[in-house]
mmCIF file of C-alpha atoms in Angstrom:
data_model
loop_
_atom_site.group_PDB
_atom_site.id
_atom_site.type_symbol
_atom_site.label_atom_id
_atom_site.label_comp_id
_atom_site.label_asym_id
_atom_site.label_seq_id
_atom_site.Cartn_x
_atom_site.Cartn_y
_atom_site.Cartn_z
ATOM 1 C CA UNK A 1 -20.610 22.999 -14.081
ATOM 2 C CA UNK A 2 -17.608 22.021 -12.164
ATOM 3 C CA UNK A 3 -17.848 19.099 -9.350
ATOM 4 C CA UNK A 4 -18.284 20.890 -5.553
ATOM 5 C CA UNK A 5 -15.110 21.080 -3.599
ATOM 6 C CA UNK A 6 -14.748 19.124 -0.696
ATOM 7 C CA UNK A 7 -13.779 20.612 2.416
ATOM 8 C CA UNK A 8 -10.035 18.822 1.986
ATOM 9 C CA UNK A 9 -9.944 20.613 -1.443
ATOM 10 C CA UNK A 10 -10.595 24.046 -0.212
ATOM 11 C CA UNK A 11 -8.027 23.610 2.932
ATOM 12 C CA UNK A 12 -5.496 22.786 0.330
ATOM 13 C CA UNK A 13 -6.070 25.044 -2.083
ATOM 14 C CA UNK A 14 -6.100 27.590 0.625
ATOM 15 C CA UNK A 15 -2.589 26.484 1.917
ATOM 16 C CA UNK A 16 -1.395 26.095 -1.416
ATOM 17 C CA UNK A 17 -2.157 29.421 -2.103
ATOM 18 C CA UNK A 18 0.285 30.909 0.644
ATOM 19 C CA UNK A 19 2.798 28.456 -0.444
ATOM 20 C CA UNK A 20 2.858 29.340 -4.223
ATOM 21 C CA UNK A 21 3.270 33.455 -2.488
ATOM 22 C CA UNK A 22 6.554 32.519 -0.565
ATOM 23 C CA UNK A 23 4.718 31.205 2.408
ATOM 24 C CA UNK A 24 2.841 34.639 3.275
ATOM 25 C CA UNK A 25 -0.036 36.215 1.894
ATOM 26 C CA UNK A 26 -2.638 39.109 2.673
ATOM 27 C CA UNK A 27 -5.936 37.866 3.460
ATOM 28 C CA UNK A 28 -7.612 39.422 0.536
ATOM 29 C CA UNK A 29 -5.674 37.641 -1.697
ATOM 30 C CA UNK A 30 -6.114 34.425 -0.449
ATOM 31 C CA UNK A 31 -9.967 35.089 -0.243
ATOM 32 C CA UNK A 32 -9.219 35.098 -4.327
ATOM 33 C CA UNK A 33 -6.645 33.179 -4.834
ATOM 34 C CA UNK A 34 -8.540 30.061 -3.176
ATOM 35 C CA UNK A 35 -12.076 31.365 -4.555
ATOM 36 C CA UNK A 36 -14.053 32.063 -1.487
ATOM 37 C CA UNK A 37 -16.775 33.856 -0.532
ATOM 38 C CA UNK A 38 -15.641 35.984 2.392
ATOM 39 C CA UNK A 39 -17.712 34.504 5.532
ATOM 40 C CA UNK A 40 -16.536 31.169 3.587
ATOM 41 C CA UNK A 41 -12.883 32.066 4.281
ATOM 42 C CA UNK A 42 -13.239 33.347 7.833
ATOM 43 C CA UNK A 43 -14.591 29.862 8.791
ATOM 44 C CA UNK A 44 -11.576 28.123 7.519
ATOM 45 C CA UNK A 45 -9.420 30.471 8.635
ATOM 46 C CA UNK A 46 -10.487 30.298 11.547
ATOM 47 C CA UNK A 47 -10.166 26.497 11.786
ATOM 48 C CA UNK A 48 -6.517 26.871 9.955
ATOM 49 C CA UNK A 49 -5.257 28.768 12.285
ATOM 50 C CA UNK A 50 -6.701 26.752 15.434
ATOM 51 C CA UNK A 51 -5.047 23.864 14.360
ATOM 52 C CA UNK A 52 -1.864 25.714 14.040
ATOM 53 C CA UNK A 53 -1.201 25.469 10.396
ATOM 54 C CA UNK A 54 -1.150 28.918 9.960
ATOM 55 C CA UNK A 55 -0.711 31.886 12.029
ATOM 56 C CA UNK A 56 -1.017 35.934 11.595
ATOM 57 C CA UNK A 57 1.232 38.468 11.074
ATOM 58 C CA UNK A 58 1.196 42.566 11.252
ATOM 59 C CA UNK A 59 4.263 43.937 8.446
ATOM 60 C CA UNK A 60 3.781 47.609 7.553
ATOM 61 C CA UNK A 61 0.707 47.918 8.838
ATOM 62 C CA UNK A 62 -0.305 45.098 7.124
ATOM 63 C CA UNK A 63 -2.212 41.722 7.837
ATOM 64 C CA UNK A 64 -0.750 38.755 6.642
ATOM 65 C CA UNK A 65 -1.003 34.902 6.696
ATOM 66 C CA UNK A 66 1.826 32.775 7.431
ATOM 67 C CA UNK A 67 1.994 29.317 6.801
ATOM 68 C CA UNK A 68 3.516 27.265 9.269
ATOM 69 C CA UNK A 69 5.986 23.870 9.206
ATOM 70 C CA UNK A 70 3.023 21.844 10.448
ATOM 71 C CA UNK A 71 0.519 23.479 7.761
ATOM 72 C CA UNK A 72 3.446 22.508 4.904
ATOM 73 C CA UNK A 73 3.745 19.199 6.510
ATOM 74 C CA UNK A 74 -0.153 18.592 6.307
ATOM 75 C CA UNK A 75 0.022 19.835 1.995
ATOM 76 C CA UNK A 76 2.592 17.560 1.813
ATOM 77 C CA UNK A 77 0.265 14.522 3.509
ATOM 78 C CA UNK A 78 -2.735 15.629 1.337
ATOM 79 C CA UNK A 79 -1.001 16.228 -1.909
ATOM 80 C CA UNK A 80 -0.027 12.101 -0.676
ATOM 81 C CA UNK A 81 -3.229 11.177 0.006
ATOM 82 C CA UNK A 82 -4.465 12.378 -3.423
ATOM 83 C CA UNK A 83 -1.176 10.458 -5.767
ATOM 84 C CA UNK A 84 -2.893 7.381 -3.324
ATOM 85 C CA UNK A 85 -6.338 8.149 -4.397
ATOM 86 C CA UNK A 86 -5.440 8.533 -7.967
ATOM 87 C CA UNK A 87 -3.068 5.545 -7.975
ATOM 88 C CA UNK A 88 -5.620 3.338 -6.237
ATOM 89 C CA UNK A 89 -8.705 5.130 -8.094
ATOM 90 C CA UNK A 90 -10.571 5.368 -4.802
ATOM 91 C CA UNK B 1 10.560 -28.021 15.806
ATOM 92 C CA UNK B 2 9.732 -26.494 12.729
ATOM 93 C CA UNK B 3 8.003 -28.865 9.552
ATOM 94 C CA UNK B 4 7.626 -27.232 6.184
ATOM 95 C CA UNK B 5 5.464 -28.145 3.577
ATOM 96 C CA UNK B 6 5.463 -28.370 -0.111
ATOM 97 C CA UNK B 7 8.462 -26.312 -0.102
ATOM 98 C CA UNK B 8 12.165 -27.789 -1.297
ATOM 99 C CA UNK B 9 14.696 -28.425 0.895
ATOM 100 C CA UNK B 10 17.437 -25.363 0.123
ATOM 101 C CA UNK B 11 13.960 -23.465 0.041
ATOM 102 C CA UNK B 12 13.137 -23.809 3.367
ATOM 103 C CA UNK B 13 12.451 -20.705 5.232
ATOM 104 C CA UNK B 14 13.160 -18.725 2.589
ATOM 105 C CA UNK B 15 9.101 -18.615 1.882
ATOM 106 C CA UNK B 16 8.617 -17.320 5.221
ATOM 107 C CA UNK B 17 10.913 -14.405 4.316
ATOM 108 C CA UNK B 18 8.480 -13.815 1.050
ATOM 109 C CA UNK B 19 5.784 -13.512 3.411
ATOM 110 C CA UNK B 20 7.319 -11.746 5.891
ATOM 111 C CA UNK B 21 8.036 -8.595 2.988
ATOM 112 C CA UNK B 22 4.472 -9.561 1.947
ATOM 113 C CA UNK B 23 2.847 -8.859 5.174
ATOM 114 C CA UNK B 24 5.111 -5.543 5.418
ATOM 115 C CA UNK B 25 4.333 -4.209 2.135
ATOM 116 C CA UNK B 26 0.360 -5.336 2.621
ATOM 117 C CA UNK B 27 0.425 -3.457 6.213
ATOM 118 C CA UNK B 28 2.149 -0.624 5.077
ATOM 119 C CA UNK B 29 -0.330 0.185 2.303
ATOM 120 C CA UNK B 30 -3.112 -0.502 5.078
ATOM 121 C CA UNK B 31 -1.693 1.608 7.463
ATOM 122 C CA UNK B 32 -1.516 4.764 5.197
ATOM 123 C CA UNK B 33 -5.338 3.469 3.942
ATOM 124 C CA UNK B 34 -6.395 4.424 7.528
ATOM 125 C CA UNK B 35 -4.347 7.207 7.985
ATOM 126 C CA UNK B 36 -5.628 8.848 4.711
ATOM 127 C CA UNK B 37 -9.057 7.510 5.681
ATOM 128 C CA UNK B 38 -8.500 9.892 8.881
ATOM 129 C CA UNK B 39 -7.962 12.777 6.599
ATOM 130 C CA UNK B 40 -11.061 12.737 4.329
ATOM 131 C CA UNK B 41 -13.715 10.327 6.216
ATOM 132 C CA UNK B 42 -15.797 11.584 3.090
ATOM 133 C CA UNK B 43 -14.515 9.183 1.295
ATOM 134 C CA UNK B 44 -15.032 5.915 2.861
ATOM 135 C CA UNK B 45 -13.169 3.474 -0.146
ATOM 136 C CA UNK B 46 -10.317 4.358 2.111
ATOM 137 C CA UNK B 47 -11.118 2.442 5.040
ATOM 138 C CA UNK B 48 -12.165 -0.195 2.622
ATOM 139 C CA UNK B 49 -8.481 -0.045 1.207
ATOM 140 C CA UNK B 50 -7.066 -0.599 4.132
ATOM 141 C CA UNK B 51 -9.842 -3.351 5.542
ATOM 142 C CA UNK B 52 -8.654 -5.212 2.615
ATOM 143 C CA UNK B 53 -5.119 -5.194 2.339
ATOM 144 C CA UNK B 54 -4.894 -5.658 6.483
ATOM 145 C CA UNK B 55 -7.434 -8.623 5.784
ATOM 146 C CA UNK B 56 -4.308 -10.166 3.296
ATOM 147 C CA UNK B 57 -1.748 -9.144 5.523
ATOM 148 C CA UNK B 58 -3.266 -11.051 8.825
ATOM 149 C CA UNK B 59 -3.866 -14.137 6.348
ATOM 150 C CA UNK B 60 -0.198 -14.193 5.253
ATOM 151 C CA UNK B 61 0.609 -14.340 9.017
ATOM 152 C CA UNK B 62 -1.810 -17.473 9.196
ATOM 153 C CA UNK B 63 0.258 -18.615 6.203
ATOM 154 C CA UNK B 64 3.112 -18.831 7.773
ATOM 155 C CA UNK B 65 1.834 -20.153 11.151
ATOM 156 C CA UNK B 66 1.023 -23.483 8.934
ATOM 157 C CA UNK B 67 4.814 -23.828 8.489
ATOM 158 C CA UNK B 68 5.366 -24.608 11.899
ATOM 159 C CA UNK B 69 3.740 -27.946 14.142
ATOM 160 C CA UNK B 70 3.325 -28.110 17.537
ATOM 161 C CA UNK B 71 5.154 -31.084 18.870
ATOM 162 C CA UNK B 72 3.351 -31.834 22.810
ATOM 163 C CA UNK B 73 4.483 -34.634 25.266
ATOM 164 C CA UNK B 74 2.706 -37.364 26.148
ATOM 165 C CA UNK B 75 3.082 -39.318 29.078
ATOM 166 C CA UNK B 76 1.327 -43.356 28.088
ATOM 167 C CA UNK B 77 0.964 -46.053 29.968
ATOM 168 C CA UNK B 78 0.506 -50.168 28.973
ATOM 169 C CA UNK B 79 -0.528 -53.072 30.612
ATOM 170 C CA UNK B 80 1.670 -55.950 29.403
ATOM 171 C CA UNK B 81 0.723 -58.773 31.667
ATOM 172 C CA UNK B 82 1.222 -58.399 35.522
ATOM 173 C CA UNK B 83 3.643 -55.451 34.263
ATOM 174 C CA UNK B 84 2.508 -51.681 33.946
ATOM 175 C CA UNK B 85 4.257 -49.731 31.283
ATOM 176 C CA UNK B 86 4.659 -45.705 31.491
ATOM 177 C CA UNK B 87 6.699 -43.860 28.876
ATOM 178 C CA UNK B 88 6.712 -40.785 27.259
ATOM 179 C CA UNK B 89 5.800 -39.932 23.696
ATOM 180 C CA UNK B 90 5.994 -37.184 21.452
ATOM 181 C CA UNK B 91 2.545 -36.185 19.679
ATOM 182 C CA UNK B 92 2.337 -33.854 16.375
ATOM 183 C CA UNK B 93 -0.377 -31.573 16.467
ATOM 184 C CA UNK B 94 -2.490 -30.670 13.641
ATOM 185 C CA UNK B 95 -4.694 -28.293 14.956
ATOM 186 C CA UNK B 96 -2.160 -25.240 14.171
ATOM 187 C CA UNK B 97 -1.982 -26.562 10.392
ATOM 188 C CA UNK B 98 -5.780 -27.138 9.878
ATOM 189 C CA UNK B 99 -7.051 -23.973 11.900
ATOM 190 C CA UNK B 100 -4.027 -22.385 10.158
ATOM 191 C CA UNK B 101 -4.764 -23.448 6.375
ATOM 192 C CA UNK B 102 -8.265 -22.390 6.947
ATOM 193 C CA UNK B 103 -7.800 -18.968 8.146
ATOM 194 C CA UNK B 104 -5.498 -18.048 5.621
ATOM 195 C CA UNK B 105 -7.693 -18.951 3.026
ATOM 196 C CA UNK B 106 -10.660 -17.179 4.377
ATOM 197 C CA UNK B 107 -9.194 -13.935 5.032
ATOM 198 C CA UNK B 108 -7.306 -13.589 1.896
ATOM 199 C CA UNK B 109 -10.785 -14.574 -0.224
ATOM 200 C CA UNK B 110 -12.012 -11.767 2.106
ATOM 201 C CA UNK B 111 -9.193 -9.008 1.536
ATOM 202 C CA UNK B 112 -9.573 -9.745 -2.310
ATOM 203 C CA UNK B 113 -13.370 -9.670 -2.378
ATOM 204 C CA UNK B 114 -13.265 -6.413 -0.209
ATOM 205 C CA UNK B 115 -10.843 -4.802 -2.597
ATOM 206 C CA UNK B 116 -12.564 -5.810 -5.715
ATOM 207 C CA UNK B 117 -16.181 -4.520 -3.952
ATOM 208 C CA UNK B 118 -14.277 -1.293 -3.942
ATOM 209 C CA UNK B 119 -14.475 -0.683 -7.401
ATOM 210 C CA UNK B 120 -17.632 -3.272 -8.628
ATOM 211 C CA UNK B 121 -19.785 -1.538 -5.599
ATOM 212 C CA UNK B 122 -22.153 -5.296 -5.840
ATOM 213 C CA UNK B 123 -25.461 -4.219 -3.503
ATOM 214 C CA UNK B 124 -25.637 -5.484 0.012
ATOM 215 C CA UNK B 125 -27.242 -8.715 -0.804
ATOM 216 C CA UNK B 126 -24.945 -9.695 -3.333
ATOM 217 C CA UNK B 127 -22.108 -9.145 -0.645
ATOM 218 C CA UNK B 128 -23.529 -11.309 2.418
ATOM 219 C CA UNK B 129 -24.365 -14.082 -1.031
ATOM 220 C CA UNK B 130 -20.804 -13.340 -2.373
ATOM 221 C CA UNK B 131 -19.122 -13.936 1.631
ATOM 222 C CA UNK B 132 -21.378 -16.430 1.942
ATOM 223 C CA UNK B 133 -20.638 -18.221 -1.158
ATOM 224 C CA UNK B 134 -16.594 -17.831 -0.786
ATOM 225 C CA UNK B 135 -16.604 -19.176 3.201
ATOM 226 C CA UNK B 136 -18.729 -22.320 1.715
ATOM 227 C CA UNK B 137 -15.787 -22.995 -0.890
ATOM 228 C CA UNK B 138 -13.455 -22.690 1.398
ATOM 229 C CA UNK B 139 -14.624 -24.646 4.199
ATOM 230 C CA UNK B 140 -16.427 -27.255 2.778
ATOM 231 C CA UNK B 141 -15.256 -28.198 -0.877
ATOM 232 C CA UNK B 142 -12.915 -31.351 -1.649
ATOM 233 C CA UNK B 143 -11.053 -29.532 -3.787
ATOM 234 C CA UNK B 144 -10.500 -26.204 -1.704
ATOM 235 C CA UNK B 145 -6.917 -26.114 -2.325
ATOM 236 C CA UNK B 146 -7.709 -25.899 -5.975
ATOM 237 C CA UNK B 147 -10.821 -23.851 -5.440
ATOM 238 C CA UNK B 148 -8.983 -21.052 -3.174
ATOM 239 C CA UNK B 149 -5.912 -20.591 -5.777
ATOM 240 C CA UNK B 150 -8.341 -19.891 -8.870
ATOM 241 C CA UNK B 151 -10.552 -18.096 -6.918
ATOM 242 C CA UNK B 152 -7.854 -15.511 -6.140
ATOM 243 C CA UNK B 153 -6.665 -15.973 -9.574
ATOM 244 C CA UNK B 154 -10.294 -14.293 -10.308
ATOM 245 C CA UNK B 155 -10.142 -11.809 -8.148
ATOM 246 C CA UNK B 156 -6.786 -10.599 -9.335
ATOM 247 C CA UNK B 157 -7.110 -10.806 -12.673
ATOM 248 C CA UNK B 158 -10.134 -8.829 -12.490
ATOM 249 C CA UNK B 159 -8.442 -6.245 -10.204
ATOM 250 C CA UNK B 160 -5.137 -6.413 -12.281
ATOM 251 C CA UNK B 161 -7.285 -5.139 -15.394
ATOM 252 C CA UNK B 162 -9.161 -2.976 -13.587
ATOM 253 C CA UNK B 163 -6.255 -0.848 -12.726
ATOM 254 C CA UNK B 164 -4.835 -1.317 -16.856
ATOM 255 C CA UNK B 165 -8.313 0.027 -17.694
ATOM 256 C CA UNK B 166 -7.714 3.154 -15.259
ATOM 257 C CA UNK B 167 -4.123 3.451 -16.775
ATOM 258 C CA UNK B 168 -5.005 3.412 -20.465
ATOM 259 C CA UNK B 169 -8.589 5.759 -19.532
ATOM 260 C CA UNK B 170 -5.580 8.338 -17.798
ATOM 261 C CA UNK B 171 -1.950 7.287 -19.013
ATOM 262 C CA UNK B 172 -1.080 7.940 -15.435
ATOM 263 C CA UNK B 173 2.299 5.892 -14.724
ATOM 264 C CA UNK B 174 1.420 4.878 -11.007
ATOM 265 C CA UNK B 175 -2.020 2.987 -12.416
ATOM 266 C CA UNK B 176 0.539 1.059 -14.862
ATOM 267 C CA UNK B 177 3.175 -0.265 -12.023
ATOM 268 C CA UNK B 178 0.014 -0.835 -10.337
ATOM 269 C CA UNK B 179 -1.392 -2.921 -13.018
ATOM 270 C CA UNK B 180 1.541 -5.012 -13.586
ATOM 271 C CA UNK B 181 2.345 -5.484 -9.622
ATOM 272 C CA UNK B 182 -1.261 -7.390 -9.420
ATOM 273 C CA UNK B 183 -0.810 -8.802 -12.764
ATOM 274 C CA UNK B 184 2.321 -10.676 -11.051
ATOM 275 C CA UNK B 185 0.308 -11.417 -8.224
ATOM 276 C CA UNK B 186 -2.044 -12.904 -10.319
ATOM 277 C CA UNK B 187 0.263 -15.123 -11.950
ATOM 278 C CA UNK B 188 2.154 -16.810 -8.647
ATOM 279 C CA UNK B 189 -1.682 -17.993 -8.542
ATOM 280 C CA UNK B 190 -1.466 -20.281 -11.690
ATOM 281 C CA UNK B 191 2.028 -21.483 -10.288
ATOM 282 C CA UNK B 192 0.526 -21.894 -6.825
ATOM 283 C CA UNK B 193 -2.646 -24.458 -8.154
ATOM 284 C CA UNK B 194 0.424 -26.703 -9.987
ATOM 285 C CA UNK B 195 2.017 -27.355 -6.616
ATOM 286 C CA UNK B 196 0.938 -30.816 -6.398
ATOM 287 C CA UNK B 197 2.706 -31.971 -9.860
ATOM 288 C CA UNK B 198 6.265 -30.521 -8.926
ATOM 289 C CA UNK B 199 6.980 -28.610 -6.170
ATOM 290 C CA UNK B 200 9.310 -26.595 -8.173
ATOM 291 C CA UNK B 201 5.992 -24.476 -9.191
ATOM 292 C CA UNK B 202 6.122 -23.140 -5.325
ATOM 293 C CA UNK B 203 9.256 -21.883 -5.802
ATOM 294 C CA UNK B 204 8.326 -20.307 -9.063
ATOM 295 C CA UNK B 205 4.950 -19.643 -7.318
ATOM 296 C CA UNK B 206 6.684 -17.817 -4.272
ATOM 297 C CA UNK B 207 9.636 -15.899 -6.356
ATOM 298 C CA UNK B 208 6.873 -14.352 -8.713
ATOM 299 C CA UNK B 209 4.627 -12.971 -5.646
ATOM 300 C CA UNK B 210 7.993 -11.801 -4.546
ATOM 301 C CA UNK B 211 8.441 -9.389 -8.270
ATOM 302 C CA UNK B 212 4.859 -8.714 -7.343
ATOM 303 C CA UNK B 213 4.862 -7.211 -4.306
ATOM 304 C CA UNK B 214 7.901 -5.616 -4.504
ATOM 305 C CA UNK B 215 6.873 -4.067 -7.735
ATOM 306 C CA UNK B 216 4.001 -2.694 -5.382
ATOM 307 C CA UNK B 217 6.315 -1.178 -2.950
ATOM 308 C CA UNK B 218 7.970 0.936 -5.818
ATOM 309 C CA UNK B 219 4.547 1.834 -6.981
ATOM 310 C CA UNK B 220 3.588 3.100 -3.485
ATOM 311 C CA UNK B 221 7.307 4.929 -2.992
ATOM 312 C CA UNK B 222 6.602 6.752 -6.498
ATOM 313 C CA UNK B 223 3.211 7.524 -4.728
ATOM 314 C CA UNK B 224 5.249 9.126 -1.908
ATOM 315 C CA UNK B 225 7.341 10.907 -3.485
ATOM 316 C CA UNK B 226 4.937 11.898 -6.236
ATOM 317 C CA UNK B 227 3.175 13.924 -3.210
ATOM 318 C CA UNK B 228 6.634 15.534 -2.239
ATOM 319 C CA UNK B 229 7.325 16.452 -5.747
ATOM 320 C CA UNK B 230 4.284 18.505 -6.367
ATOM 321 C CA UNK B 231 5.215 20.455 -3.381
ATOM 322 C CA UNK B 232 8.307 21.875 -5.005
ATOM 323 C CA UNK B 233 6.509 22.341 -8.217
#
């Protein structure tokens, strides 16, 4: 059985997710994409889009998730902490 | 006034400027050790990180403090026959140098045993015996000089394999520069205990640390950019 994600994983993954989709995403997909239950992703959606990292949008009738400068900013930093963490083997 | 000591003439200063990029790259890697450390408090090796490396940086700054001796006024006065004397004087202090010497020891031992906890995790009791144990050498041993350069020596060499073992378990690059930057470190150690025969070995000593530290900055720039890269992946 795979190790537990952390919460950092699963805010990363999440992000990661809308960047790998051009920066936007429908919700649904994300829900899969980042491999969360659904009340799962409405709590860190929630708290994603509190701290302004990402925001929503209606297109065609359609929900979607943006990701925002500060929420690319914040992958970058984490994808950083991680080379650190590896490098450093903390 | 400044006074240096065991240092060349044409090298004078120039140690200080070792230091000085010593204490930057040390603070930098502590500063991004807490900043990290805000991101994930999970994980708490990160505050450790940084407790360590700011624990070398602050002794480097007690390092060079030694360098320098406070020269104070005095104003004396003599009795010779019916005749009272009063003149001034100029005193050297060597309270900087002593308080100096001592703190720079201690908090480097410190820095180097907190770093090498990191990975060895020793229980609580062998900590307060190991701090105990390394503030006794330093303080209190004839020999400290000696004591405090292969006691780092130790230290290092044990954290410089560490990180080779992590390289060759992973064959990732960063563990490698990583490696060899403490490796270096390591070595200006066996230069630094040889001080006494020539003082060409500080130079040595002091130029080596320098390969070693700046190796570290490149190691914690590929780190950086590392990060960036997997962005545009």
């Amino acid at each position: 059985m795979g190790k537990k994600r952390e919460r950092s994983d699963i805010v990363l993954d999440m992000l990661v997710a809308i960047q790998e989709k051009g920066g936007m995403i429908k919700p649904t997909h994300l829900m899969y994409k980042a491999n969360l239950a659904h009340q799962q992703m409405k709590t860190y959606l929630d708290d994603l889009i509190s701290k302004e990292f990402i925001k929503k949008m209606k297109k065609r009738n359609y929900d979607y998730l943006i990701i925002t400068d500060k929420g690319s900013r914040f992958v970058e930093k984490m994808r950083q902490m991680k080379e650190f963490e590896k490098t450093f083997g903390l | 006034m400044i006074s240096l000591a065991y240092t060349p003439a044409w090298f004078n200063g120039k140690d200080i400027i070792i230091d000085l990029f010593s204490i930057l790259i040390l603070g930098l890697i502590s500063f991004y050790g807490f900043m990290y450390y805000r991101l994930n408090r999970r994980n708490k090796n990160y505050i450790f990180l940084a407790a360590a490396f700011l624990l070398m940086a602050l002794s480097f700054i007690f390092k060079i403090l030694i360098n320098f001796t406070i020269y104070y006024h005095v104003i004396e006065t003599k009795n010779i026959g019916l005749f009272t004397l009063t003149y001034h004087t100029v005193q050297v202090s060597h309270i900087l140098f002593i308080i100096g010497f001592l703190l720079y020891r201690v908090l480097m031992l410190l820095g180097l045993f907190t770093l090498y906890a990191i990975y060895a995790r020793p229980k609580l009791a062998t900590m307060i015996l190991m701090v105990f144990l390394l503030l006794v050498t330093t303080y209190l041993t004839t020999s400290s000089y000696y004591v405090f350069h292969f006691t780092s020596f130790l230290f290092l060499l044990i954290l410089a394999l560490h990180y080779w073992k992590t390289y060759r378990r992973g064959r990732y690059y960063s563990n490698k520069l990583l490696a060899w930057s403490f490796g270096l470190i390591t070595l200006s150690q066996i230069f630094f205990v040889f001080i006494t025969l020539e003082n060409w070995f500080y130079v040595g000593g002091e130029f080596i640390q320098l390969l070693g530290y700046l190796m570290l900055l490149i190691t914690f720039i590929k780190v950086l950019k590392d990060g960036k890269k997997a962005r545009k992946k």
